[in-house]
């Protein structure tokens, strides 16, 4: 008898339960048990679920990916040279201190691995998982909670400001296909603190694996977190990433995701604004080719008045690739004077590429300024003709126009060194695709 993928994950949890971190914490073990039970009942959502209508997870329902697969353990440290940062390196879900450079962190900064945090500060985890998102009953979230094996925890004391980014690097190089990594990252920024976080995900060429990442981020009053993500997974990989963000009064959260890798990827951000005058900016750029499926889905909920949010996304798609943007803005009745804006622009570089855009506004207050917009099309032939008439080759003309499209999105990244780091990755993609 062949087990379903859901039953296989259940069996794997039963097998790994004794070696997963936090097994001696009664409340945490109970939480894991509840999570795998929920996942066993639901399995992964199908396209009948409105939030997953454009992204089909049948590949995950048809086959389970093992968390106990062996790793090759190889990693090219050249990838760390593109950005001046404190590097925290994980390979196939396991922390690698030999590749990491986290010494000499500023006073007031505590940086743990997830395993160390469970030993040294388990109350922080308990606080984080019992906040605004505890009611979420999402299969991939439950699976992560049940099988999470490591990750990082960044805690910023009151008034602490980090001089350069924290760079979380995860590289997948499994010995065999169909491996899985379930990582959990926590960020707790106390009052008046400030940090820049960069996540980079990569994998060995043509390896088939499943990366299931969850970020829990909480900003206390007047805290600032600049959060950037590069999804450059293997061309055969499945990447699901979910960021759960809670903003309190006068805090600022900025998120940007650059997606270039993976056979199927979804970058999901859910932000709850539960403080007056908080500011939430979420943006991203997906560069798709071949048969890639790249999904950006964002939900922002305004609970309190005078807060602002922006969702700015773009898809640049060629071959048979597909890009998805779902954006939702919800405004409670007491959240008067909310200012929320949403925009998605898509450029299709082939007749067989496709883009799906689903904006949504749920407004229960009357004194607000909320808007959304979306465009989809090809490069303007008149602009190409104009540049060619000035002696510029057609491919170079296309690169100029696409560069302008990309630069307009990348300007959403306020941290200049990170913006330049992302620009170089975009230029590399354009050189490969436009020739």
Coordinates of C-alpha atoms in Angstrom, one line a residue:
X1 CA 0.0 0.0 0.0
X2 CA 1.4 3.4 -1.0
X3 CA 1.1 6.1 1.7
X4 CA -0.2 9.6 0.8
X5 CA 2.3 12.4 1.2
X6 CA 0.2 13.6 4.2
X7 CA 0.6 10.2 5.9
X8 CA 4.3 10.1 5.0
X9 CA 4.9 13.5 6.7
X10 CA 3.0 12.2 9.8
X11 CA 5.2 9.1 9.9
X12 CA 8.3 11.2 9.5
X13 CA 7.2 13.4 12.5
X14 CA 6.7 10.3 14.6
X15 CA 10.2 9.1 13.6
X16 CA 12.0 12.4 14.1
X17 CA 10.1 13.6 17.2
X18 CA 12.7 12.4 19.6
X19 CA 15.6 14.3 17.9
X20 CA 13.8 17.6 17.0
X21 CA 14.9 20.6 19.0
X22 CA 12.8 21.5 22.0
X23 CA 11.6 18.0 22.7
X24 CA 12.0 18.6 26.5
X25 CA 9.7 21.7 26.5
X26 CA 6.3 20.3 27.3
X27 CA 4.4 23.2 25.8
X28 CA 6.4 23.2 22.6
X29 CA 6.1 19.4 22.2
X30 CA 2.3 19.9 22.6
X31 CA 2.4 22.6 20.0
X32 CA 4.2 20.4 17.5
X33 CA 1.8 17.6 18.1
X34 CA -1.2 19.9 17.5
X35 CA 0.4 21.2 14.3
X36 CA 1.1 17.8 12.7
X37 CA -2.4 16.7 13.6
X38 CA -3.9 19.7 11.9
X39 CA -1.7 19.1 8.8
X40 CA -2.7 15.4 8.7
X41 CA -6.3 16.4 8.6
X42 CA -6.0 19.1 5.9
X43 CA -3.0 18.2 3.7
X44 CA -1.9 21.0 1.4
X45 CA -4.6 23.4 0.0
X46 CA -5.7 22.8 -3.6
X47 CA -6.8 25.5 -6.1
X48 CA -10.4 25.4 -4.7
X49 CA -9.0 27.5 -1.9
X50 CA -9.3 31.1 -2.9
X51 CA -5.8 32.0 -1.6
X52 CA -4.3 29.3 -3.8
X53 CA -6.4 29.6 -6.9
X54 CA -3.5 30.5 -9.1
X55 CA -0.8 28.3 -7.5
X56 CA -1.3 24.5 -7.7
X57 CA 0.6 22.5 -5.0
X58 CA -0.3 19.1 -6.6
X59 CA 3.4 18.3 -6.7
X60 CA 3.6 18.4 -2.9
X61 CA 0.3 16.5 -2.5
X62 CA 1.6 13.7 -4.9
X63 CA 5.0 13.2 -3.2
X64 CA 6.5 13.7 0.3
X65 CA 9.9 15.4 0.7
X66 CA 12.1 14.0 3.5
X67 CA 13.6 16.1 6.2
X68 CA 16.1 13.4 7.0
X69 CA 17.8 13.3 3.6
X70 CA 21.6 13.3 3.6
X71 CA 23.5 16.5 2.6
X72 CA 26.5 16.9 0.3
X73 CA 27.5 19.8 2.6
X74 CA 29.2 21.8 -0.1
X75 CA 29.1 25.6 -0.3
X76 CA 30.9 28.3 -2.3
X77 CA 31.8 31.1 -0.1
X78 CA 32.1 33.5 -3.1
X79 CA 28.4 34.1 -2.7
X80 CA 29.1 35.9 0.6
X81 CA 31.4 38.5 -1.0
X82 CA 28.6 40.5 -2.7
X83 CA 27.5 42.2 0.4
X84 CA 29.3 43.5 3.6
X85 CA 27.3 41.9 6.4
X86 CA 27.3 39.5 9.3
X87 CA 26.8 36.2 7.6
X88 CA 24.8 33.3 9.2
X89 CA 25.1 30.2 6.9
X90 CA 22.8 27.1 6.9
X91 CA 23.3 24.2 4.5
X92 CA 20.3 21.8 4.0
X93 CA 18.7 23.1 7.1
X94 CA 21.7 22.9 9.4
X95 CA 23.8 25.8 10.8
X96 CA 27.4 25.9 9.6
X97 CA 29.5 28.0 12.0
X98 CA 32.7 27.4 9.9
X99 CA 31.1 29.5 7.1
X100 CA 29.5 32.1 9.3
X101 CA 30.8 35.5 10.5
X102 CA 28.8 36.6 13.4
X103 CA 31.5 37.8 15.8
X104 CA 31.7 41.3 17.1
X105 CA 28.0 42.1 16.9
X106 CA 27.1 45.4 18.4
X107 CA 26.0 45.6 22.0
X108 CA 22.3 45.0 22.4
X109 CA 22.1 42.5 19.5
X110 CA 21.4 38.8 20.4
X111 CA 21.7 36.4 17.5
X112 CA 20.9 32.7 18.2
X113 CA 20.3 29.7 16.0
X114 CA 16.8 28.4 16.6
X115 CA 18.2 25.4 18.5
X116 CA 20.2 27.7 20.8
X117 CA 17.3 29.9 21.4
X118 CA 15.2 27.0 22.6
X119 CA 17.9 26.3 25.2
X120 CA 18.6 29.8 26.3
X121 CA 15.4 31.9 25.7
X122 CA 12.4 29.6 25.1
X123 CA 10.1 32.2 26.5
X124 CA 10.7 34.4 23.5
X125 CA 9.5 31.7 21.2
X126 CA 6.5 31.1 23.3
X127 CA 5.7 34.9 23.1
X128 CA 6.2 35.0 19.4
X129 CA 4.0 32.0 18.4
X130 CA 1.2 33.1 20.7
X131 CA 0.5 36.5 19.2
X132 CA -1.5 37.9 16.3
X133 CA -1.2 34.9 13.9
X134 CA -2.0 32.1 16.3
X135 CA -5.4 31.7 14.6
X136 CA -3.8 31.0 11.2
X137 CA -4.5 27.4 10.2
X138 CA -2.4 27.1 7.1
X139 CA -1.1 23.6 6.1
X140 CA 2.4 24.8 5.2
X141 CA 2.6 26.8 8.4
X142 CA 1.5 23.7 10.5
X143 CA 4.0 21.5 8.7
X144 CA 6.8 24.0 9.4
X145 CA 5.8 24.2 13.1
X146 CA 5.8 20.4 13.4
X147 CA 9.1 19.7 11.6
X148 CA 11.1 22.9 12.0
X149 CA 14.7 21.9 12.8
X150 CA 16.6 25.2 12.9
X151 CA 16.8 28.8 11.7
X152 CA 17.8 32.0 13.4
X153 CA 16.6 34.3 16.1
X154 CA 17.5 38.0 16.1
X155 CA 16.7 40.0 19.2
X156 CA 17.3 43.7 19.3
X157 CA 17.4 45.5 22.7
X158 CA 15.8 48.9 23.1
X159 CA 17.5 51.6 21.1
X160 CA 20.0 49.2 19.4
X161 CA 21.0 49.9 15.8
X162 CA 23.1 47.4 13.8
X163 CA 25.9 48.9 11.7
X164 CA 25.5 46.5 8.7
X165 CA 23.0 43.9 7.6
X166 CA 22.5 40.4 9.1
X167 CA 22.8 38.1 6.1
X168 CA 20.9 34.8 6.5
X169 CA 22.1 32.3 3.9
X170 CA 20.5 29.0 3.1
X171 CA 22.0 26.7 0.5
X172 CA 20.5 23.3 -0.5
X173 CA 22.7 20.6 -1.8
X174 CA 21.0 17.3 -0.9
X175 CA 22.7 14.1 -1.8
X176 CA 19.5 12.8 -3.3
X177 CA 16.4 14.5 -4.7
X178 CA 13.2 15.0 -2.7
X179 CA 14.7 16.4 0.5
X180 CA 13.0 19.1 2.6
X181 CA 14.1 22.0 4.9
X182 CA 11.7 23.5 7.4
X183 CA 13.3 26.6 8.9
X184 CA 11.8 29.1 11.4
X185 CA 13.3 32.6 11.8
X186 CA 12.4 35.0 14.6
X187 CA 13.0 38.7 14.7
X188 CA 12.0 40.7 17.8
X189 CA 12.8 44.4 17.6
X190 CA 12.3 46.3 20.8
X191 CA 11.5 50.0 21.0
X192 CA 13.6 52.4 18.9
X193 CA 15.8 49.6 17.5
X194 CA 16.8 49.3 13.9
X195 CA 18.2 46.4 11.7
X196 CA 18.6 45.3 8.1
X197 CA 18.1 41.6 7.3
X198 CA 19.0 40.0 4.0
X199 CA 17.9 36.4 3.3
X200 CA 19.5 34.5 0.4
X201 CA 18.3 31.1 -0.8
X202 CA 20.2 29.0 -3.3
X203 CA 20.6 25.4 -4.4
X204 CA 22.7 23.1 -6.5
X205 CA 21.7 23.0 -10.1
X206 CA 18.8 20.8 -11.1
X207 CA 18.3 19.4 -7.5
X208 CA 14.7 18.7 -6.7
X209 CA 13.9 19.7 -3.0
X210 CA 11.4 21.5 -0.9
X211 CA 12.2 24.7 1.1
X212 CA 9.5 25.6 3.6
X213 CA 10.5 28.8 5.5
X214 CA 8.6 30.9 8.0
X215 CA 9.7 34.3 9.4
X216 CA 8.1 35.6 12.6
X217 CA 8.8 39.3 12.9
X218 CA 7.6 41.7 15.7
X219 CA 8.3 45.4 15.8
X220 CA 7.7 47.2 19.1
X221 CA 7.0 51.0 19.1
X222 CA 9.3 53.1 16.8
X223 CA 11.3 50.0 15.8
X224 CA 12.6 49.8 12.2
X225 CA 13.3 46.5 10.3
X226 CA 14.4 46.5 6.6
X227 CA 13.9 43.0 5.4
X228 CA 15.1 41.8 2.0
X229 CA 15.0 38.4 0.4
X230 CA 16.7 36.8 -2.7
X231 CA 15.0 33.6 -3.8
X232 CA 17.5 31.9 -6.2
X233 CA 16.7 28.3 -5.6
X234 CA 17.5 25.4 -7.9
X235 CA 15.5 25.3 -11.2
X236 CA 13.7 22.1 -10.0
X237 CA 13.0 23.3 -6.4
X238 CA 9.8 24.1 -4.6
X239 CA 10.0 27.2 -2.4
X240 CA 7.3 28.3 0.0
X241 CA 8.2 31.3 2.3
X242 CA 5.8 33.0 4.7
X243 CA 6.6 36.2 6.7
X244 CA 4.3 37.0 9.6
X245 CA 4.8 40.6 10.7
X246 CA 3.3 42.5 13.5
X247 CA 3.8 46.3 13.7
X248 CA 3.2 48.5 16.7
X249 CA 2.9 52.2 17.1
X250 CA 5.2 54.4 14.9
X251 CA 7.2 51.3 13.7
X252 CA 8.5 50.9 10.1
X253 CA 8.7 47.6 8.2
X254 CA 10.1 47.4 4.7
X255 CA 10.1 44.1 2.7
X256 CA 11.5 43.4 -0.8
X257 CA 11.7 40.0 -2.4
X258 CA 13.6 39.3 -5.6
X259 CA 12.6 35.9 -7.1
X260 CA 14.6 34.3 -9.9
X261 CA 14.8 30.6 -9.0
X262 CA 12.7 27.6 -8.3
X263 CA 10.3 25.6 -10.5
X264 CA 7.5 26.8 -8.2
X265 CA 7.8 29.5 -5.6
X266 CA 5.5 31.5 -3.4
X267 CA 6.6 34.5 -1.3
X268 CA 3.8 35.3 1.1
X269 CA 3.7 38.2 3.5
X270 CA 1.0 38.8 6.1
X271 CA 1.3 42.0 8.1
X272 CA -0.9 43.2 11.0
X273 CA -0.7 46.9 11.8
X274 CA -1.7 47.1 15.4
X275 CA -0.3 50.5 16.3
X276 CA -1.1 54.1 15.4
X277 CA 1.1 55.7 12.7
X278 CA 2.9 52.5 11.7
X279 CA 4.3 52.2 8.2
X280 CA 4.4 49.0 6.2
X281 CA 6.1 48.8 2.7
X282 CA 6.1 45.5 0.8
X283 CA 7.5 45.2 -2.7
X284 CA 9.0 42.6 -5.0
X285 CA 10.3 41.7 -8.4
X286 CA 9.9 38.3 -10.1
X287 CA 12.1 37.3 -13.1
X288 CA 10.6 34.2 -14.7
X289 CA 11.8 32.0 -17.6
X290 CA 11.2 28.5 -19.0
X291 CA 8.3 27.0 -17.1
X292 CA 8.8 28.7 -13.7
X293 CA 5.8 29.6 -11.6
X294 CA 6.5 32.7 -9.3
X295 CA 3.9 33.8 -6.8
X296 CA 3.8 36.9 -4.6
X297 CA 0.8 37.1 -2.2
X298 CA 0.4 39.8 0.4
X299 CA -2.2 40.5 3.1
X300 CA -2.0 43.8 5.1
X301 CA -4.5 44.4 7.9
X302 CA -4.9 47.9 9.3
X303 CA -6.2 47.6 12.9
X304 CA -5.3 51.1 14.1
X305 CA -5.7 54.7 12.7
X306 CA -3.3 56.9 10.8
X307 CA -1.1 54.0 9.5
X308 CA 0.2 53.6 5.9
X309 CA 1.0 50.6 3.7
X310 CA 2.4 50.2 0.2
X311 CA 2.4 47.1 -2.0
X312 CA 4.5 47.5 -5.2
X313 CA 5.3 44.5 -7.3
X314 CA 6.5 43.7 -10.8
X315 CA 6.8 40.5 -12.9
X316 CA 9.2 40.2 -15.9
X317 CA 8.3 37.0 -17.7
X318 CA 9.5 35.1 -20.7
X319 CA 9.2 31.6 -22.3
X320 CA 6.3 29.7 -20.6
X321 CA 6.7 31.3 -17.2
X322 CA 3.8 32.4 -15.0
X323 CA 3.8 35.3 -12.5
X324 CA 1.1 35.7 -9.8
X325 CA 0.4 38.7 -7.6
X326 CA -2.4 38.7 -5.0
X327 CA -2.7 41.7 -2.8
X328 CA -5.2 42.3 0.0
X329 CA -5.7 45.4 2.1
X330 CA -8.1 45.3 5.0
X331 CA -9.1 48.4 7.0
X332 CA -11.0 48.1 10.3
X333 CA -13.7 50.5 11.2
X334 CA -11.5 52.2 13.8
X335 CA -8.6 52.6 11.5
X336 CA -9.5 56.0 10.2
X337 CA -7.1 58.1 8.1
X338 CA -5.4 54.9 6.8
X339 CA -3.4 55.5 3.6
X340 CA -2.9 52.3 1.6
X341 CA -1.7 51.8 -2.0
X342 CA -1.2 48.8 -4.2
X343 CA 0.3 48.4 -7.6
X344 CA 1.4 45.5 -9.9
X345 CA 3.1 45.9 -13.3
X346 CA 3.8 42.9 -15.6
X347 CA 5.9 42.8 -18.7
X348 CA 5.5 39.7 -20.9
X349 CA 8.5 39.0 -23.1
X350 CA 6.9 36.1 -25.0
X351 CA 3.5 35.1 -26.3
X352 CA 3.4 32.1 -24.0
X353 CA 4.2 33.8 -20.7
X354 CA 1.3 34.8 -18.5
X355 CA 0.6 37.0 -15.5
X356 CA -2.3 36.8 -13.0
X357 CA -3.2 39.8 -10.8
X358 CA -5.8 39.8 -8.0
X359 CA -6.1 43.0 -6.0
X360 CA -8.5 43.2 -3.1
X361 CA -9.7 46.0 -0.8
X362 CA -11.8 45.4 2.3
X363 CA -12.6 48.9 3.7
X364 CA -14.7 49.3 6.8
X365 CA -13.7 52.9 7.6
X366 CA -14.9 56.0 5.8
X367 CA -12.0 58.4 6.2
X368 CA -9.3 56.6 4.3
X369 CA -7.2 56.9 1.1
X370 CA -6.9 53.4 -0.5
X371 CA -6.2 52.6 -4.1
X372 CA -4.9 49.8 -6.4
X373 CA -3.8 49.4 -9.9
X374 CA -2.4 46.8 -12.3
X375 CA -0.9 46.7 -15.8
X376 CA 0.1 43.9 -18.1
X377 CA 1.7 44.2 -21.5
X378 CA 4.8 43.8 -23.7
X379 CA 7.6 46.2 -24.2
X380 CA 6.5 49.3 -26.1
X381 CA 7.5 48.8 -29.8
X382 CA 7.5 52.5 -30.3
X383 CA 10.1 53.0 -27.6
X384 CA 12.2 50.2 -29.1
X385 CA 12.0 51.8 -32.5
X386 CA 13.0 55.2 -31.1
X387 CA 16.1 53.8 -29.5
X388 CA 17.0 51.8 -32.6
X389 CA 16.6 54.9 -34.7
X390 CA 19.3 56.5 -32.6
X391 CA 21.8 53.7 -33.5
X392 CA 21.2 51.3 -30.6
X393 CA 20.9 47.6 -31.4
X394 CA 17.5 46.1 -30.7
X395 CA 18.6 43.8 -27.9
X396 CA 20.4 46.7 -26.2
X397 CA 17.3 48.8 -26.6
X398 CA 15.3 46.1 -24.8
X399 CA 17.8 45.9 -22.0
X400 CA 17.6 49.7 -21.6
X401 CA 13.8 49.6 -21.3
X402 CA 13.8 46.6 -19.0
X403 CA 16.5 48.2 -16.9
X404 CA 14.3 51.3 -16.4
X405 CA 11.4 49.0 -15.4
X406 CA 13.6 47.2 -12.9
X407 CA 15.2 50.3 -11.5
X408 CA 11.8 51.8 -10.8
X409 CA 11.0 48.8 -8.6
X410 CA 14.4 48.5 -7.0
X411 CA 14.2 52.1 -5.8
X412 CA 11.8 50.7 -3.2
X413 CA 14.9 49.3 -1.4
X414 CA 16.0 52.1 0.8
X415 CA 19.3 50.5 2.0
X416 CA 21.7 51.4 -0.8
X417 CA 24.3 48.6 -0.5
X418 CA 21.4 46.1 -0.6
X419 CA 19.9 47.8 -3.6
X420 CA 23.2 47.5 -5.5
X421 CA 23.5 43.9 -4.5
X422 CA 20.1 43.2 -6.0
X423 CA 20.8 45.2 -9.1
X424 CA 23.8 43.0 -9.9
X425 CA 21.6 39.9 -9.7
X426 CA 19.1 41.4 -12.0
X427 CA 21.7 42.5 -14.5
X428 CA 23.0 38.9 -14.5
X429 CA 19.5 37.6 -15.3
X430 CA 19.0 40.1 -18.1
X431 CA 22.3 39.2 -19.7
X432 CA 21.3 35.6 -19.8
X433 CA 17.7 36.2 -21.1
X434 CA 18.1 39.1 -23.5
X435 CA 20.6 38.2 -26.3

